[in-house]
Amino acid sequence: MSFDLGGNTHHVPAKLFVDNRRRLVAELQKLPPKAGTFVVLQGGVGRHRYNTDSEDLPFRQESYFFWAFGAHESDAFGVIDVATGKSVFFPPRLPPDFAIWEGKIRDEAWLKAKYEVDEVIFNDKYAINDYLTSHGAKNLYLLKAENTDSGNTLVPASFPKRDHFNPSIDTATLYPVIANLRVFKTDLELDVLRYAVKIACEAHKDVMKSIRPNMFEYQCESLFRHHSYYHGGCRHLAYTCVAATGCNSSILHYGHANAPNSKLIKDGDMCMYDMGPEYNCYASDVTCSFPANGKFTENQKLVYNAVLKANREVFKAAKPGVRWIDMHLLAEKVLLEGLKGAGILKGDVDAMVKARIGAVFLPHGLGHLMGLDVHDVGGFLGDAVPRPSEAGLSSLRTTRTLQERMCITIEPGCYFIDILLDRALADPKQKDFFIVERLNEFRGFGGIRIEDDIVVWEKGNENMSQNLPRTVEEIEEFMKH
Ligand code: GLY
Ligand code: MN
Ligand code: MN
């Protein structure tokens, strides 16, 4: 059963999550066996607006729990017996009045068929405790997940225990195993990601066709949201829309509450639209940059082509076995060559890379793993090296070598950010690379990012977001009114 929204929306089979649980059990069974070992995962907690019961926050499941159970119920738990692989879903026991306010209460058999778990038990106070004790649980693998990008910690599952139940608690084993499994997408997961990215591309194209100078940025965000949900069944977006135009397009994560895509779009503005829906919790992350009026100026063309070349060179070079840091450095090099060609920089390009000029124009990482989370987990597991300390490289969200079935964004950009330009011009190691008069022509230009969503394959990478006008000529042709 699992999930779709009818019509042309993608059907996500419950098997996707059955397979994930099997993969998890297979990995855990490779560890030295300990009798009575169970995984306990806690799903997301339903929340209302601050101190009210106003339901303005549509629930979105916690991603690790979703990866294993595919369930959309809030306040649920899941238990997996490591020895047998048997999985039990514990949704909350809902009060009878739930049926008045929220609708039909589904029974255990319906939920078991929907999620293809071995058993469903409503979570009365001691239900998890009693299930575990009656099945001889002695050792619990709980998930304690650190996110070094956000600094947040996902706290281990917590459920009421009877006094005499004191299993040993292991919060170290599960995280690296499950996070690393999340890095490598199964065929069924790739199908969902391809669908989410396809919807992202169609919604971006809708915006590119509809935009006109004198619209507001938020009207483009609105069109994108509408297209994603109305045509794609994507209720949630994977992150806050960046619908930046003009000088706002140099603000890397523009669009937040205090910069809410509120500017009037002007003729001649460059747009940098980084927007992506998620479908059944699987993310897309696509950025299109284009002139609001559909026609590039010569300066816009120069910068756009430098960024596009960086994107395309990385796409070709990003093969299995290649380290992501090296791809970032390749992107910098191509970009800096382009800026030298545009007369903004002078000198030896390798020396510029060494002097970290790349980070003046591209202060964020080249890209990141993606999946259930837009900035997906596992970037510093496996063969990752520690996060570099150099400018730009320190923003990388992974330092791993690429492997088949990784999904990663390729998102080089070039931004004219006054504070970074001023710092560089005041830095004796950097200032001599700039042709200041020419550089000053680009102050206030904004920025350009070209972001694609990639699956890494030995036979050559797959660009899930390839169905977009990307060259200057393609964009100008596509945007002709
Ligand atoms: N949309 C955020 C990012 O590109 O990483
Ligand atoms: Mn993005
Ligand atoms: Mn991204």
XYZ file of C-alpha atoms and ligand atoms in Angstrom:
488
model
C 0.000 0.000 0.000
C 2.142 2.846 1.396
C 1.659 6.145 -0.473
C 0.382 8.057 -3.473
C -2.055 10.896 -4.062
C -3.836 9.435 -7.042
C -3.770 10.847 -10.541
C -0.281 10.963 -11.975
C 1.455 11.117 -8.605
C 4.168 8.573 -7.986
C 3.198 5.417 -6.136
C 5.631 4.646 -3.325
C 5.344 0.971 -2.385
C 5.703 -0.170 1.231
C 8.430 -2.476 -0.082
C 10.790 0.521 -0.158
C 10.707 0.585 3.646
C 10.591 -3.217 4.025
C 13.837 -3.265 2.027
C 15.365 -0.548 4.206
C 14.576 -2.515 7.363
C 16.092 -5.627 5.770
C 19.231 -3.702 4.880
C 19.467 -2.404 8.439
C 19.031 -5.857 9.979
C 21.589 -7.356 7.576
C 24.170 -4.763 8.650
C 23.420 -5.155 12.354
C 23.645 -8.944 12.071
C 27.259 -8.532 10.880
C 28.171 -7.187 14.341
C 29.096 -9.581 17.166
C 25.716 -11.083 18.156
C 24.169 -10.145 21.477
C 21.098 -12.105 22.565
C 17.893 -10.125 22.851
C 18.932 -7.087 20.801
C 16.203 -4.775 19.507
C 16.243 -1.481 17.634
C 13.806 1.086 19.002
C 13.114 4.157 16.852
C 10.914 7.083 17.780
C 9.040 9.012 15.121
C 8.402 12.738 15.049
C 6.267 14.525 17.586
C 3.174 16.383 16.328
C 3.375 20.044 17.289
C 0.983 22.974 17.324
C 1.751 26.667 17.062
C 3.545 27.640 20.271
C 1.120 27.865 23.166
C -2.067 27.022 21.270
C -3.853 24.040 19.799
C -3.874 25.656 16.386
C -2.796 23.066 13.824
C -0.883 25.268 11.443
C 2.136 23.027 11.161
C 1.310 20.073 8.906
C 3.141 17.129 10.424
C 6.228 15.908 8.641
C 7.749 12.632 9.825
C 11.243 12.428 11.338
C 13.550 11.161 8.595
C 15.344 8.203 10.237
C 12.049 6.786 11.445
C 10.510 7.373 8.045
C 13.414 5.629 6.298
C 12.716 2.497 8.324
C 8.908 2.515 8.587
C 7.529 4.869 5.902
C 4.748 5.859 8.292
C 3.138 9.285 8.412
C 1.550 8.953 11.868
C 2.963 11.357 14.439
C 4.069 10.242 17.916
C 4.765 6.671 16.806
C 7.530 4.171 17.582
C 9.023 1.254 15.716
C 10.772 -1.822 17.079
C 12.935 -4.250 15.107
C 14.229 -7.574 16.452
C 17.814 -7.797 15.198
C 17.938 -11.606 15.372
C 14.748 -12.266 13.402
C 14.215 -8.978 11.533
C 10.637 -8.888 12.822
C 9.298 -5.317 12.808
C 6.548 -3.865 14.961
C 4.902 -0.493 14.437
C 3.563 1.262 17.546
C 1.233 4.118 16.549
C -0.375 6.066 19.375
C -3.633 4.697 20.801
C -6.060 7.411 19.718
C -8.989 8.458 21.902
C -12.462 7.615 20.490
C -13.216 11.350 20.048
C -10.395 11.519 17.511
C -13.018 10.157 15.115
C -15.133 13.304 15.641
C -12.383 15.826 15.011
C -9.834 14.066 12.845
C -11.659 11.184 11.192
C -11.663 7.415 11.080
C -9.369 5.573 13.441
C -7.657 2.843 11.442
C -7.263 -0.528 13.110
C -4.130 -2.627 13.436
C -4.905 -4.790 10.407
C -5.288 -1.755 8.136
C -2.010 -0.231 9.321
C -0.212 -3.592 9.019
C -1.331 -3.882 5.398
C -0.462 -0.256 4.662
C 3.080 -0.396 5.983
C 3.828 -4.114 5.535
C 5.224 -4.502 9.022
C 5.012 -7.811 10.911
C 2.809 -6.479 13.654
C 0.999 -3.317 14.748
C 0.400 -2.629 18.435
C -1.281 0.536 19.671
C 1.045 2.274 22.059
C -0.741 2.111 25.393
C 1.486 3.346 28.203
C 3.653 0.230 28.668
C 3.047 -1.393 25.273
C 6.644 -1.071 24.071
C 8.053 -2.108 27.438
C 5.783 -5.156 27.581
C 6.494 -6.180 24.009
C 10.233 -5.981 24.629
C 10.171 -7.890 27.933
C 7.913 -10.621 26.580
C 10.348 -11.079 23.674
C 13.433 -11.316 25.889
C 14.947 -7.911 25.154
C 18.256 -7.380 26.958
C 19.997 -4.863 24.746
C 18.480 -1.876 22.949
C 20.035 -0.086 19.995
C 18.759 3.485 20.183
C 19.489 6.244 17.712
C 21.517 9.168 18.913
C 22.268 11.144 15.794
C 24.610 14.108 15.727
C 24.347 16.567 12.858
C 27.643 18.408 12.526
C 26.172 20.851 9.991
C 23.347 22.045 12.214
C 24.884 21.212 15.577
C 21.617 19.452 16.498
C 21.336 16.091 18.195
C 18.479 13.677 17.645
C 17.758 12.297 21.090
C 17.308 8.538 21.607
C 13.822 7.019 21.715
C 12.187 7.489 25.070
C 9.221 5.408 26.276
C 7.801 4.534 29.710
C 9.565 1.606 31.394
C 8.435 -0.563 34.284
C 10.778 -0.643 37.298
C 12.124 -4.121 36.688
C 12.957 -3.546 32.993
C 16.573 -2.449 32.739
C 18.023 -3.446 29.383
C 21.474 -2.273 28.414
C 21.210 0.807 26.241
C 23.542 1.283 23.280
C 23.351 4.702 21.593
C 26.628 4.399 19.670
C 26.077 1.480 17.278
C 22.933 2.367 15.377
C 23.664 5.871 14.116
C 26.670 5.198 11.865
C 25.004 2.091 10.431
C 21.643 3.630 9.602
C 23.081 6.965 8.467
C 25.492 5.219 6.131
C 22.699 3.077 4.692
C 20.737 6.263 4.017
C 23.619 7.500 1.855
C 23.177 4.706 -0.711
C 19.806 4.831 -2.401
C 17.903 1.735 -3.463
C 16.144 1.587 -6.828
C 12.818 2.275 -5.146
C 14.227 5.309 -3.337
C 15.745 6.603 -6.576
C 12.331 6.392 -8.229
C 10.890 8.696 -5.555
C 13.807 11.113 -5.780
C 13.561 11.216 -9.583
C 9.884 12.057 -9.249
C 10.477 14.834 -6.669
C 13.203 16.338 -8.861
C 11.012 16.071 -11.970
C 8.302 18.054 -10.180
C 10.921 20.600 -9.073
C 12.028 21.090 -12.683
C 8.472 21.479 -13.969
C 7.661 23.995 -11.231
C 10.831 25.967 -11.994
C 9.891 26.057 -15.669
C 6.413 27.281 -14.775
C 8.039 30.157 -12.839
C 10.426 30.950 -15.704
C 7.506 31.108 -18.140
C 5.383 33.276 -15.832
C 7.861 35.760 -14.390
C 7.690 39.385 -15.511
C 9.420 42.499 -14.197
C 7.154 44.266 -11.672
C 6.006 41.038 -10.054
C 7.088 40.407 -6.467
C 9.550 37.664 -5.602
C 6.990 35.975 -3.339
C 4.602 35.635 -6.268
C 7.190 33.396 -7.909
C 7.522 31.413 -4.683
C 3.744 31.104 -4.647
C 3.647 29.822 -8.231
C 6.329 27.280 -7.398
C 4.495 26.018 -4.337
C 1.248 25.808 -6.255
C 2.757 23.908 -9.149
C 4.522 21.469 -6.831
C 1.396 20.635 -4.879
C -1.315 20.987 -7.530
C 0.507 19.109 -10.267
C 2.890 16.976 -8.226
C 1.124 16.171 -4.964
C 4.048 17.633 -3.043
C 2.531 19.059 0.122
C 5.856 20.057 1.616
C 8.838 21.830 0.228
C 12.234 20.441 1.179
C 13.454 23.857 2.428
C 12.483 27.510 2.480
C 12.248 28.923 -1.029
C 15.061 31.218 -2.129
C 13.333 33.429 -4.724
C 16.060 36.052 -4.908
C 16.379 38.732 -7.548
C 18.758 41.587 -8.221
C 21.226 42.177 -5.393
C 19.306 39.695 -3.194
C 20.606 36.895 -5.374
C 23.965 37.170 -3.645
C 22.328 36.242 -0.317
C 22.972 32.518 -0.170
C 19.923 31.547 1.888
C 17.661 34.528 1.142
C 13.936 33.943 1.691
C 13.875 33.440 5.462
C 11.392 35.193 7.763
C 13.275 38.481 7.805
C 13.963 38.521 4.075
C 10.772 36.859 2.873
C 11.122 37.058 -0.922
C 9.460 40.455 -0.742
C 11.303 42.580 -3.300
C 9.739 43.954 -6.460
C 11.402 42.325 -9.464
C 13.013 44.826 -11.800
C 13.770 44.713 -15.496
C 17.425 43.704 -15.762
C 17.495 41.773 -12.481
C 19.230 38.431 -12.365
C 17.120 35.789 -10.579
C 18.554 33.025 -8.411
C 15.722 30.658 -7.561
C 16.662 27.786 -5.269
C 13.442 25.876 -4.614
C 12.565 22.206 -4.280
C 9.537 20.220 -3.174
C 9.698 16.921 -1.349
C 7.464 13.977 -2.196
C 6.641 11.483 0.510
C 9.557 12.977 2.464
C 12.120 12.570 -0.341
C 13.727 15.903 -1.253
C 14.638 17.742 -4.396
C 17.016 20.706 -4.427
C 17.222 22.639 -7.678
C 18.472 26.129 -8.473
C 17.776 27.992 -11.689
C 19.396 31.330 -12.433
C 18.095 33.486 -15.260
C 17.408 37.116 -16.138
C 13.950 38.283 -15.038
C 13.280 39.742 -18.488
C 14.469 36.631 -20.333
C 17.479 38.250 -21.987
C 21.027 38.097 -20.575
C 23.257 41.168 -20.564
C 26.871 40.595 -21.634
C 28.075 40.700 -18.008
C 25.333 38.297 -16.894
C 26.343 35.934 -19.704
C 30.000 35.968 -18.670
C 29.298 35.050 -15.070
C 26.521 32.590 -15.956
C 28.724 30.730 -18.413
C 31.567 30.488 -15.899
C 29.216 28.903 -13.350
C 27.633 26.600 -15.938
C 31.068 25.427 -17.067
C 31.985 24.646 -13.445
C 28.737 22.690 -13.061
C 29.312 20.684 -16.244
C 33.008 19.973 -15.615
C 32.192 18.623 -12.165
C 29.362 16.500 -13.567
C 31.841 14.856 -15.954
C 34.616 14.425 -13.386
C 32.533 13.296 -10.388
C 33.100 9.562 -10.827
C 33.083 6.847 -8.191
C 36.335 7.016 -6.211
C 36.763 10.777 -6.648
C 36.924 12.812 -3.445
C 34.323 15.567 -3.123
C 36.884 18.121 -1.897
C 38.671 17.712 -5.233
C 35.410 18.407 -7.064
C 34.977 21.606 -5.075
C 38.502 22.668 -6.026
C 37.808 21.810 -9.673
C 34.675 23.976 -9.599
C 36.653 26.859 -8.105
C 39.329 26.543 -10.746
C 36.855 26.584 -13.654
C 34.982 29.488 -12.111
C 38.147 31.513 -11.542
C 39.271 30.877 -15.131
C 35.908 32.271 -16.227
C 36.263 35.354 -14.030
C 39.772 35.876 -15.349
C 38.362 35.657 -18.874
C 35.754 38.239 -17.874
C 38.539 40.626 -16.854
C 37.653 40.580 -13.158
C 40.722 38.644 -12.004
C 44.331 38.484 -13.119
C 47.268 36.172 -12.477
C 47.789 32.438 -12.221
C 44.593 30.497 -11.559
C 46.283 27.775 -9.463
C 47.795 30.524 -7.312
C 44.300 32.031 -6.947
C 42.928 28.680 -5.751
C 45.773 28.440 -3.261
C 45.095 31.992 -2.024
C 41.425 30.937 -1.549
C 40.058 33.464 -4.047
C 37.497 30.788 -4.925
C 35.864 31.233 -1.536
C 35.461 34.971 -2.140
C 33.008 34.212 -4.951
C 31.831 30.734 -3.872
C 31.665 30.729 -0.081
C 29.412 27.661 0.212
C 30.198 24.028 -0.490
C 29.924 22.672 -4.032
C 27.112 20.336 -3.049
C 25.800 17.894 -0.512
C 24.258 14.469 -0.205
C 20.494 14.534 -0.594
C 17.702 12.106 0.195
C 15.075 12.228 2.905
C 16.727 15.434 4.064
C 17.798 18.043 1.600
C 21.168 18.174 3.318
C 21.220 14.460 3.880
C 23.049 12.495 6.524
C 26.307 10.563 6.361
C 28.571 13.168 4.786
C 31.309 12.592 7.354
C 31.039 8.802 7.674
C 32.805 6.122 5.620
C 36.062 7.344 4.127
C 35.404 11.010 4.939
C 38.354 13.101 6.026
C 37.846 15.712 8.758
C 36.093 18.909 7.748
C 38.767 21.171 6.193
C 39.508 24.494 7.838
C 40.183 26.579 4.689
C 37.660 29.204 3.580
C 34.982 27.698 1.357
C 36.144 24.126 1.917
C 35.079 24.411 5.545
C 31.483 24.768 4.306
C 31.505 21.366 2.607
C 28.820 19.040 3.935
C 30.744 15.949 2.897
C 34.382 15.070 2.284
C 33.753 11.461 1.201
C 34.783 9.862 -2.053
C 31.865 9.376 -4.386
C 30.327 5.933 -4.754
C 27.542 4.492 -6.868
C 24.014 5.239 -5.628
C 25.024 8.383 -3.780
C 22.724 11.287 -4.594
C 24.480 14.596 -4.425
C 23.865 18.131 -5.607
C 26.265 19.934 -7.918
C 25.672 23.593 -7.181
C 28.526 25.902 -8.030
C 27.743 29.575 -7.713
C 29.323 32.961 -8.122
C 28.195 35.782 -5.862
C 29.317 39.378 -5.574
C 29.090 39.860 -1.815
C 30.415 43.231 -0.713
C 31.725 42.099 2.664
C 33.739 39.282 1.085
C 35.028 41.480 -1.732
C 36.076 44.204 0.735
C 37.859 41.682 2.934
C 39.693 40.238 -0.071
C 40.754 43.694 -1.274
C 42.150 44.388 2.187
C 44.043 41.085 2.314
C 47.649 41.378 1.097
C 47.599 37.729 -0.056
C 44.454 38.218 -2.145
C 44.152 41.820 -3.313
C 46.576 41.644 -6.234
C 44.451 39.096 -8.089
C 41.615 41.599 -8.608
C 41.137 44.130 -11.389
C 39.285 46.510 -9.118
C 37.724 48.784 -11.693
C 36.195 45.847 -13.575
C 35.188 44.131 -10.315
C 33.330 47.253 -9.253
C 31.109 46.951 -12.331
C 29.732 43.764 -10.740
C 28.976 45.180 -7.301
C 25.225 44.878 -6.788
C 25.002 42.313 -9.602
C 23.808 39.668 -7.124
C 24.768 36.097 -7.807
C 24.228 32.987 -9.839
C 23.865 29.386 -8.702
C 23.218 26.435 -10.990
C 22.169 23.416 -8.953
C 21.528 19.927 -10.278
C 20.626 16.719 -8.451
C 22.854 13.819 -9.422
C 22.974 10.061 -8.954
C 26.538 8.745 -9.081
C 26.982 5.746 -11.372
C 30.031 3.876 -12.636
C 28.654 4.060 -16.215
C 28.372 7.871 -15.986
C 26.328 10.085 -13.716
C 22.602 10.594 -13.982
C 21.375 14.176 -13.844
C 17.887 13.926 -12.354
C 17.336 17.628 -13.067
C 18.454 17.567 -16.692
C 15.068 18.571 -18.058
C 15.689 22.296 -17.635
C 16.798 25.026 -19.992
C 20.385 25.557 -18.831
C 22.494 27.238 -21.500
C 22.093 30.963 -22.164
C 20.562 30.139 -25.550
C 18.148 27.550 -24.107
C 17.010 29.945 -21.382
C 16.491 32.867 -23.759
C 14.555 30.644 -26.177
C 12.454 29.133 -23.361
C 11.603 32.507 -21.833
C 10.599 34.176 -25.120
C 7.152 35.571 -24.536
N 18.704 24.791 -0.955
C 19.796 24.733 -0.070
C 20.963 24.225 -0.757
O 21.093 24.366 -1.947
O 21.777 23.582 -0.194
Mn 19.454 24.428 -3.215
Mn 21.715 22.284 -2.305
